[in-house]
Short mmCIF file of C-alpha atoms in Angstrom, two decimals:
data_model
loop_
_atom_site.label_atom_id
_atom_site.label_comp_id
_atom_site.label_asym_id
_atom_site.label_seq_id
_atom_site.Cartn_x
_atom_site.Cartn_y
_atom_site.Cartn_z
CA MET V 248 95.40 74.07 63.12
CA THR V 249 97.26 73.05 66.47
CA CYS V 250 96.88 75.45 69.31
CA PRO V 251 100.34 76.54 70.92
CA TYR V 252 98.60 76.68 74.30
CA GLY V 253 96.65 73.34 74.24
CA GLU V 254 98.27 71.83 77.27
CA LEU V 255 98.37 75.27 79.25
CA CYS V 256 94.94 76.48 78.80
CA ASN V 257 92.53 73.30 78.12
CA SER V 258 89.55 75.62 77.17
CA CYS V 259 89.21 74.06 73.63
CA THR V 260 88.70 70.58 74.81
CA LEU V 261 87.40 69.36 71.15
CA LEU V 262 90.67 70.26 69.23
CA ASP V 263 91.55 66.68 68.61
CA ILE V 264 88.27 66.16 66.72
CA PRO V 265 87.95 67.45 63.25
CA TYR V 266 85.65 70.43 62.80
CA PRO V 267 82.87 68.65 60.73
CA ARG V 268 82.69 66.10 63.28
CA GLN V 269 82.40 68.41 66.20
CA LEU V 270 79.37 70.16 64.27
CA GLU V 271 77.75 66.69 63.70
CA ASP V 272 78.25 65.59 67.20
CA LYS V 273 76.83 68.85 68.71
CA GLN V 274 73.62 68.50 66.41
CA THR V 275 73.13 64.75 67.39
CA THR V 276 73.56 65.63 71.11
CA VAL V 277 71.31 68.54 71.10
CA ALA V 278 68.42 66.77 69.21
CA LYS V 279 68.63 63.86 71.46
CA MET V 280 68.35 66.13 74.36
CA LEU V 281 65.43 68.21 73.08
CA ALA V 282 63.57 65.26 71.51
CA LEU V 283 61.43 67.62 69.66
CA GLY V 284 59.48 65.14 67.66
CA PRO V 285 59.07 64.09 63.94
CA ASP V 286 57.21 67.22 62.93
CA CYS V 287 60.17 69.57 63.81
CA GLN V 288 62.48 70.42 60.81
CA TRP V 289 65.99 70.46 61.89
CA LEU V 290 68.04 72.93 59.72
CA PRO V 291 71.92 72.43 58.91
CA PRO V 292 73.95 73.55 61.89
CA VAL V 293 75.65 76.89 61.29
CA SER V 294 79.26 76.73 61.24
CA SER V 295 82.10 79.09 62.53
CA LYS V 296 85.54 79.86 61.84
CA ALA V 297 87.57 77.46 64.05
CA PHE V 298 89.76 80.11 65.15
CA GLY V 299 90.01 83.94 64.84
CA PHE V 300 86.34 84.52 65.85
CA ARG V 301 86.24 85.84 69.62
CA ASN V 302 85.38 89.47 69.66
CA LYS V 303 86.24 89.78 73.19
CA ALA V 304 89.45 88.81 75.29
CA LYS V 305 89.15 88.66 79.10
CA LEU V 306 93.03 88.60 80.04
CA ALA V 307 93.80 87.99 83.47
CA VAL V 308 96.93 89.77 84.48
CA GLY V 309 99.88 88.12 86.37
CA GLY V 310 103.59 88.23 86.53
CA LEU V 311 105.38 91.37 88.10
CA THR V 312 105.33 95.07 87.82
CA GLY V 313 107.05 96.23 84.65
CA SER V 314 106.97 92.52 83.25
CA PRO V 315 103.23 91.45 83.19
CA VAL V 316 101.80 88.18 81.97
CA PHE V 317 98.45 88.21 80.11
CA GLY V 318 96.10 85.22 79.97
CA ILE V 319 94.77 83.09 82.58
CA THR V 320 95.79 82.06 86.15
CA ASP V 321 96.72 78.53 87.11
CA SER V 322 95.46 76.36 90.05
CA ARG V 323 97.99 78.03 92.14
CA GLY V 324 96.94 81.60 91.23
CA ARG V 325 100.02 82.09 88.98
CA GLY V 326 99.87 83.71 85.57
CA VAL V 327 99.92 81.87 82.25
CA ASP V 328 100.63 83.95 79.40
CA LEU V 329 98.14 83.27 76.40
CA ARG V 330 98.39 86.86 74.57
CA ASN V 331 98.91 84.80 71.21
CA CYS V 332 95.83 82.79 71.55
CA PRO V 333 94.41 82.19 67.98
CA LEU V 334 90.84 82.53 69.07
CA TYR V 335 90.78 86.42 68.89
CA VAL V 336 90.11 88.38 65.88
CA GLU V 337 92.64 90.20 64.12
CA ALA V 338 91.81 93.45 65.82
CA ILE V 339 92.49 92.16 69.20
CA GLU V 340 95.53 90.43 68.11
CA ARG V 341 96.83 93.52 66.94
CA ALA V 342 95.91 95.46 70.09
CA ILE V 343 97.37 93.15 72.62
CA PRO V 344 101.10 94.13 72.25
CA GLY V 345 100.11 97.62 72.67
CA ILE V 346 98.11 97.11 75.88
CA ALA V 347 100.99 95.23 77.27
CA ALA V 348 103.29 97.95 76.51
CA PHE V 349 100.95 100.32 78.08
CA VAL V 350 100.75 98.25 81.33
CA GLU V 351 104.61 97.98 81.39
CA GLN V 352 105.43 101.70 80.90
CA LEU V 353 102.89 102.91 83.34
CA ARG V 354 104.04 100.10 85.73
CA LEU V 355 100.67 98.93 86.74
CA GLU V 356 101.23 96.34 89.45
CA PRO V 357 99.67 92.86 88.49
CA TYR V 358 97.43 91.38 91.05
CA ASP V 359 98.81 88.35 92.82
CA MET V 360 95.85 86.00 93.65
CA ALA V 361 97.99 83.84 95.97
CA ARG V 362 99.15 86.68 98.08
CA ARG V 363 96.09 88.94 97.65
CA ARG V 364 98.25 91.65 96.64
CA GLY V 365 98.35 94.21 93.53
CA GLU V 366 95.97 96.10 91.73
CA LEU V 367 95.35 95.31 88.17
CA LYS V 368 93.33 91.88 87.92
CA TYR V 369 91.94 91.87 84.33
CA VAL V 370 92.16 93.58 81.06
CA VAL V 371 89.07 93.01 78.93
CA VAL V 372 89.15 94.06 75.24
CA SER V 373 86.05 94.06 72.85
CA ALA V 374 86.19 94.34 69.12
CA GLY V 375 83.46 96.01 67.04
CA GLY V 376 82.82 95.03 63.26
CA SER V 377 81.78 91.85 61.95
CA GLY V 378 83.46 88.94 60.46
CA VAL V 379 81.45 88.91 57.28
CA GLY V 380 81.39 91.46 54.59
CA GLY V 381 78.32 92.48 52.47
CA ALA V 382 76.69 89.80 50.36
CA GLY V 383 78.22 87.10 52.53
CA GLU V 384 81.64 88.03 51.45
CA VAL V 385 84.20 87.12 54.11
CA GLY V 386 85.95 90.49 55.52
CA LYS V 387 88.06 91.63 58.18
CA VAL V 388 86.62 92.61 61.65
CA GLY V 389 86.33 96.34 62.45
CA GLY V 390 89.49 97.90 64.26
CA GLU V 391 87.49 99.90 67.02
CA LEU V 392 87.91 98.86 70.42
CA MET V 393 86.60 99.02 73.89
CA LEU V 394 88.96 98.59 76.75
CA ARG V 395 88.31 97.78 80.24
CA PHE V 396 90.79 97.59 83.26
CA VAL V 397 89.57 95.68 86.21
CA LEU V 398 91.41 97.03 89.47
CA ARG V 399 91.10 96.12 93.10
CA SER V 400 91.14 99.87 94.05
CA ARG V 401 91.12 103.33 92.74
CA ARG V 402 94.89 103.79 93.04
CA TYR V 403 95.30 103.84 89.25
CA VAL V 404 91.90 105.52 88.25
CA ALA V 405 93.64 109.03 87.76
CA LEU V 406 96.87 107.88 86.22
CA LEU V 407 94.93 105.81 83.51
CA GLY V 408 92.66 109.08 82.91
CA ARG V 409 95.51 111.10 82.51
CA GLU V 410 97.23 108.55 79.97
CA LEU V 411 94.45 108.03 77.50
CA GLY V 412 96.63 109.67 74.92
CA ARG V 413 99.41 107.26 75.50
CA LEU V 414 97.07 104.42 75.38
CA ARG V 415 95.44 105.44 72.11
CA ALA V 416 99.04 106.00 70.50
CA LEU V 417 99.97 102.28 71.46
CA VAL V 418 96.50 100.94 70.69
CA PRO V 419 95.03 102.71 67.68
CA GLY V 420 91.35 102.25 67.53
CA VAL V 421 90.62 102.36 71.08
CA ARG V 422 87.14 104.17 71.39
CA VAL V 423 85.81 103.32 74.74
CA VAL V 424 88.12 103.15 78.00
CA SER V 425 86.71 102.39 81.57
CA VAL V 426 87.59 101.08 85.04
CA ASN V 427 86.03 98.31 86.81
CA LEU V 428 86.59 98.06 90.61
CA LEU V 429 86.71 94.58 92.08
CA PRO V 430 87.93 94.75 95.58
CA GLU V 431 86.93 91.51 96.64
CA HIS V 432 89.13 88.43 96.32
CA LYS V 433 86.82 86.20 94.37
CA ALA V 434 86.38 84.35 91.14
CA ALA V 435 84.69 87.05 89.26
CA PHE V 436 85.71 89.15 86.03
CA GLN V 437 84.01 92.34 87.29
CA GLY V 438 82.62 94.44 90.21
CA ASP V 439 79.69 96.60 90.76
CA GLU V 440 81.23 99.85 90.08
CA GLU V 441 82.27 101.06 86.66
CA ILE V 442 84.37 104.42 86.09
CA LEU V 443 84.27 105.66 82.52
CA LEU V 444 87.29 107.41 81.52
CA SER V 445 86.77 108.20 77.82
CA GLU V 446 84.26 110.75 76.25
CA GLU V 447 82.33 107.76 74.43
CA SER V 448 80.46 105.18 76.42
CA MET V 449 79.45 102.71 73.63
CA LEU V 450 81.29 100.76 70.88
CA PRO V 451 79.49 100.35 67.66
CA VAL V 452 79.46 96.69 66.49
CA HIS V 453 78.45 96.16 62.81
CA VAL V 454 76.85 92.98 62.54
CA ALA V 455 76.54 91.79 58.97
CA THR V 456 73.34 89.66 58.25
CA SER V 457 71.87 88.25 55.12
CA TRP V 458 69.80 91.46 54.60
CA GLU V 459 71.80 94.40 55.93
CA ASP V 460 74.36 95.28 58.33
CA LEU V 461 72.66 95.62 61.94
CA PRO V 462 73.87 98.82 63.70
CA LEU V 463 74.23 97.52 67.34
CA PHE V 464 76.10 99.25 70.34
CA VAL V 465 77.55 97.84 73.23
CA SER V 466 79.17 99.09 76.63
CA SER V 467 81.58 97.75 79.07
CA GLY V 468 78.87 96.36 81.20
CA SER V 469 76.56 94.90 78.73
CA PHE V 470 76.30 91.42 77.20
CA PHE V 471 77.14 90.71 73.44
CA GLN V 472 77.52 87.41 71.87
CA THR V 473 81.40 86.46 71.65
CA ASN V 474 81.27 85.48 67.93
CA THR V 475 80.10 88.32 65.77
CA GLU V 476 79.74 86.53 62.53
CA VAL V 477 77.55 83.48 64.11
CA ALA V 478 75.32 86.31 65.94
CA GLY V 479 74.68 87.74 62.57
CA ALA V 480 73.56 84.27 61.39
CA LEU V 481 71.35 83.81 64.58
CA TYR V 482 69.68 87.33 64.41
CA GLY V 483 69.24 86.59 60.49
CA GLN V 484 67.48 83.19 61.22
CA CYS V 485 65.21 84.88 63.61
CA ARG V 486 64.23 87.50 61.09
CA GLU V 487 63.60 85.00 58.48
CA TRP V 488 61.56 82.74 60.60
CA VAL V 489 59.48 85.82 62.02
CA SER V 490 59.04 87.25 58.43
CA SER V 491 57.52 83.79 57.10
CA LEU V 492 54.83 83.47 59.87
CA PRO V 493 51.05 84.15 59.14
CA VAL V 494 49.62 87.13 60.96
CA VAL V 495 47.33 85.64 63.44
CA LYS V 496 46.32 88.20 65.97
CA GLU V 497 48.00 91.36 64.25
CA GLY V 498 49.80 91.76 67.66
CA GLU V 499 53.34 92.93 68.34
CA ILE V 500 56.75 91.23 68.34
CA TRP V 501 58.03 91.14 72.14
CA ASP V 502 61.70 90.50 72.75
CA LEU V 503 62.13 89.19 76.23
CA PHE V 504 65.79 89.33 77.53
CA CYS V 505 66.61 91.75 74.72
CA GLY V 506 70.06 92.76 75.83
CA VAL V 507 71.57 95.43 73.30
CA GLY V 508 68.65 94.51 71.10
CA GLY V 509 70.13 92.35 68.55
CA PHE V 510 66.79 90.22 67.91
CA GLY V 511 64.45 93.20 68.34
CA LEU V 512 66.23 95.32 65.81
CA ALA V 513 66.64 92.35 63.45
CA CYS V 514 62.99 92.00 63.33
CA ALA V 515 62.04 95.84 63.24
CA GLY V 516 60.71 96.82 59.64
CA LEU V 517 58.54 93.58 59.30
CA GLY V 518 55.46 95.59 59.38
CA ARG V 519 54.77 94.79 63.21
CA ALA V 520 55.77 96.95 66.33
CA VAL V 521 58.75 95.71 68.15
CA LEU V 522 59.15 95.86 71.94
CA GLY V 523 62.37 94.86 73.70
CA ILE V 524 62.41 94.12 77.57
CA GLU V 525 65.76 93.96 79.59
CA SER V 526 66.67 94.09 83.18
CA SER V 527 69.92 96.07 82.40
CA LYS V 528 69.60 99.68 81.94
CA GLU V 529 73.01 99.83 80.56
CA ALA V 530 71.96 97.26 77.81
CA VAL V 531 68.53 99.15 77.19
CA ALA V 532 70.69 102.34 76.50
CA CYS V 533 72.56 100.45 74.04
CA ALA V 534 69.63 99.08 72.36
CA LYS V 535 68.10 102.47 72.16
CA ALA V 536 71.10 103.90 70.57
CA GLY V 537 70.87 101.15 67.97
CA ALA V 538 67.16 101.84 67.24
CA GLU V 539 68.00 105.46 66.76
CA LYS V 540 70.57 104.40 64.26
CA LEU V 541 68.23 102.20 62.58
CA ARG V 542 65.55 104.95 62.05
CA ASN V 543 67.99 107.19 60.30
CA SER V 544 67.96 104.79 57.41
CA ASN V 545 64.40 103.25 58.04
CA PRO V 546 62.05 106.16 59.52
CA GLY V 547 59.29 103.90 59.28
CA VAL V 548 60.21 101.22 61.91
CA ARG V 549 58.44 101.03 65.16
CA VAL V 550 60.82 99.70 67.88
CA GLU V 551 60.98 100.58 71.56
CA PHE V 552 62.98 99.13 74.42
CA LEU V 553 62.13 99.20 78.10
CA ASP V 554 64.15 98.43 81.20
CA GLY V 555 62.78 96.37 84.06
CA ASP V 556 61.95 92.63 85.17
CA ALA V 557 60.49 90.82 82.04
CA LEU V 558 57.47 89.29 83.71
CA GLN V 559 56.65 92.45 85.52
CA VAL V 560 56.97 94.76 82.65
CA ALA V 561 55.04 92.29 80.25
CA ASP V 562 52.22 91.93 82.78
CA SER V 563 51.90 95.96 82.80
CA LEU V 564 51.88 96.04 79.04
CA LEU V 565 49.20 93.40 78.82
CA ALA V 566 47.10 95.40 81.33
CA GLN V 567 47.46 98.39 78.96
CA GLY V 568 45.81 96.27 76.34
CA ARG V 569 48.92 95.57 74.33
CA GLN V 570 49.37 91.96 73.21
CA PRO V 571 52.32 89.95 71.46
CA GLU V 572 51.67 87.74 68.58
CA VAL V 573 55.18 86.86 68.28
CA LEU V 574 57.42 86.48 71.42
CA VAL V 575 61.37 86.16 70.93
CA VAL V 576 63.17 85.14 74.18
CA ASN V 577 66.94 84.85 74.89
CA PRO V 578 67.22 84.06 78.56
CA PRO V 579 70.59 83.40 80.51
CA ARG V 580 72.01 79.98 80.96
CA ARG V 581 69.22 79.13 83.70
CA GLY V 582 66.39 79.60 81.09
CA LEU V 583 62.85 80.86 81.45
CA GLY V 584 61.96 78.99 84.61
CA ALA V 585 58.40 77.91 85.38
CA ASP V 586 56.73 81.07 86.15
CA LEU V 587 57.71 82.74 83.01
CA CYS V 588 56.78 79.73 81.09
CA GLY V 589 53.40 79.56 82.93
CA TRP V 590 52.90 83.25 81.81
CA ILE V 591 53.47 82.39 78.16
CA GLU V 592 50.95 79.66 78.39
CA ASP V 593 48.47 82.12 79.86
CA CYS V 594 49.27 85.05 77.39
CA LYS V 595 49.62 82.63 74.41
CA PRO V 596 51.41 84.47 71.86
CA ALA V 597 50.91 82.58 68.54
CA PHE V 598 54.62 81.94 68.04
CA VAL V 599 57.70 81.76 70.08
CA VAL V 600 61.21 82.08 68.95
CA TYR V 601 63.47 80.72 71.93
CA SER V 602 67.19 81.32 71.46
CA SER V 603 69.09 79.33 74.15
CA CYS V 604 72.76 78.82 75.31
CA ASP V 605 72.03 75.86 77.36
CA PRO V 606 70.23 72.79 75.75
CA ALA V 607 69.36 71.55 79.14
CA SER V 608 67.39 74.42 80.42
CA LEU V 609 65.87 74.60 76.99
CA ALA V 610 64.63 71.14 77.48
CA ARG V 611 63.29 71.96 80.79
CA ASP V 612 61.36 75.19 79.68
CA LEU V 613 60.10 73.34 76.75
CA ALA V 614 58.45 70.69 79.07
CA ASP V 615 56.99 73.82 80.80
CA LEU V 616 55.45 74.80 77.51
CA PRO V 617 52.70 72.05 76.85
CA GLY V 618 50.76 74.22 74.68
CA TYR V 619 53.52 74.66 72.09
CA GLN V 620 54.95 72.52 69.13
CA ALA V 621 58.36 72.72 67.88
CA VAL V 622 58.14 73.75 64.26
CA ARG V 623 61.90 74.40 63.42
CA ALA V 624 65.14 74.11 65.24
CA ARG V 625 68.83 75.01 64.43
CA VAL V 626 72.23 74.64 66.23
CA PHE V 627 74.51 77.72 65.96
CA ASP V 628 78.25 76.95 66.71
CA MET V 629 79.12 80.13 68.82
CA PHE V 630 82.22 78.38 70.42
CA PRO V 631 83.93 76.11 68.15
CA ASN V 632 86.16 73.45 69.55
CA THR V 633 84.19 73.44 72.81
CA ASN V 634 80.81 71.55 73.88
CA HIS V 635 78.86 74.75 74.05
CA THR V 636 76.13 75.44 71.59
CA GLU V 637 73.44 78.04 70.96
CA THR V 638 69.94 76.51 69.83
CA MET V 639 67.20 78.37 68.23
CA VAL V 640 63.88 76.80 68.29
CA LEU V 641 60.35 78.20 66.49
CA LEU V 642 57.60 77.24 68.42
CA SER V 643 53.85 77.40 67.35
CA SER V 644 50.90 77.52 69.73
CA SER V 645 48.12 74.74 69.56
CA ASN V 646 45.85 77.56 68.83
CA SER V 647 47.54 79.30 65.87
CA GLY V 648 46.51 76.63 63.31
#
């Protein structure tokens, strides 16, 4: 498929390379960077749909009042319209014309970056649902949506609150609506203050996996993987690896940097208590909502989520006599860092499942974990047509036999 915006956007830098070759190159590059050795089993990379996979659109708003442009801004701060970008899932494709009509009808003033004037900086729309149906059948992404208006000031907050009925008429399926205030002129997608306009604060995201649909929730300020279908494969792989591990210490499964709970909820029901730790209180609230829904169908699962610094909370739990046998970590791009790697070396869980969005930081962290050997590894193509990859590695302690 040829992208109509290729020369305007330049985000998909690998469009000229056939997709099978993209996967092959990513696998080769990551394997070379990590150098996991001959005893590590590399599984085939998990592929993605080349287009129609993004469950979130971050649309910079430019143009003029009554005639807005939705897409990105160029080097001069001018709006470039990308509203028909083929990367978005069907639910977002259907929603963008209605969102544009809503902004036009309310005559919301787009933000002019060059002049530092205007109000509406971004519209962020997220879709719930999964790209894969039950039993692995390809299905449609769910139509429920979450919408966030990023504004320079409070000027339009009351107006947007009054016009939710109009918004839902133009964009059916909108469930969560909020305003984010970003008064500063800087390269950022959000500010510190979030104002909820809708009654509901969380969007259900139904992630299909190899064993069942995983009940997750996201809010406007919480992180979730952009590719729902590949996220399902990622969570499913983690569960499969954990379920195959021998019981060594009869300890718990701890999920550090758990976000909205994807890995922790995926591992719930495997016979061990699951504990998730995340610094974002908003994300933890979403994870707890997912756990509550999971218990409705699986009353026996033992899963809890705590907010706070990963290292501090983990240390306090160790002081209480709790111990992880399996540690799942999904840190931000910067990786775990030397302090947390040192803690893992001291705590010595039998197994570590490390999910990384940056092979460079993953390589640094693995070097700081000399007491572990890589057993299995896999590349997940979360962002096709780009050089970005998600990599999962299963590590075994030298003391686990």
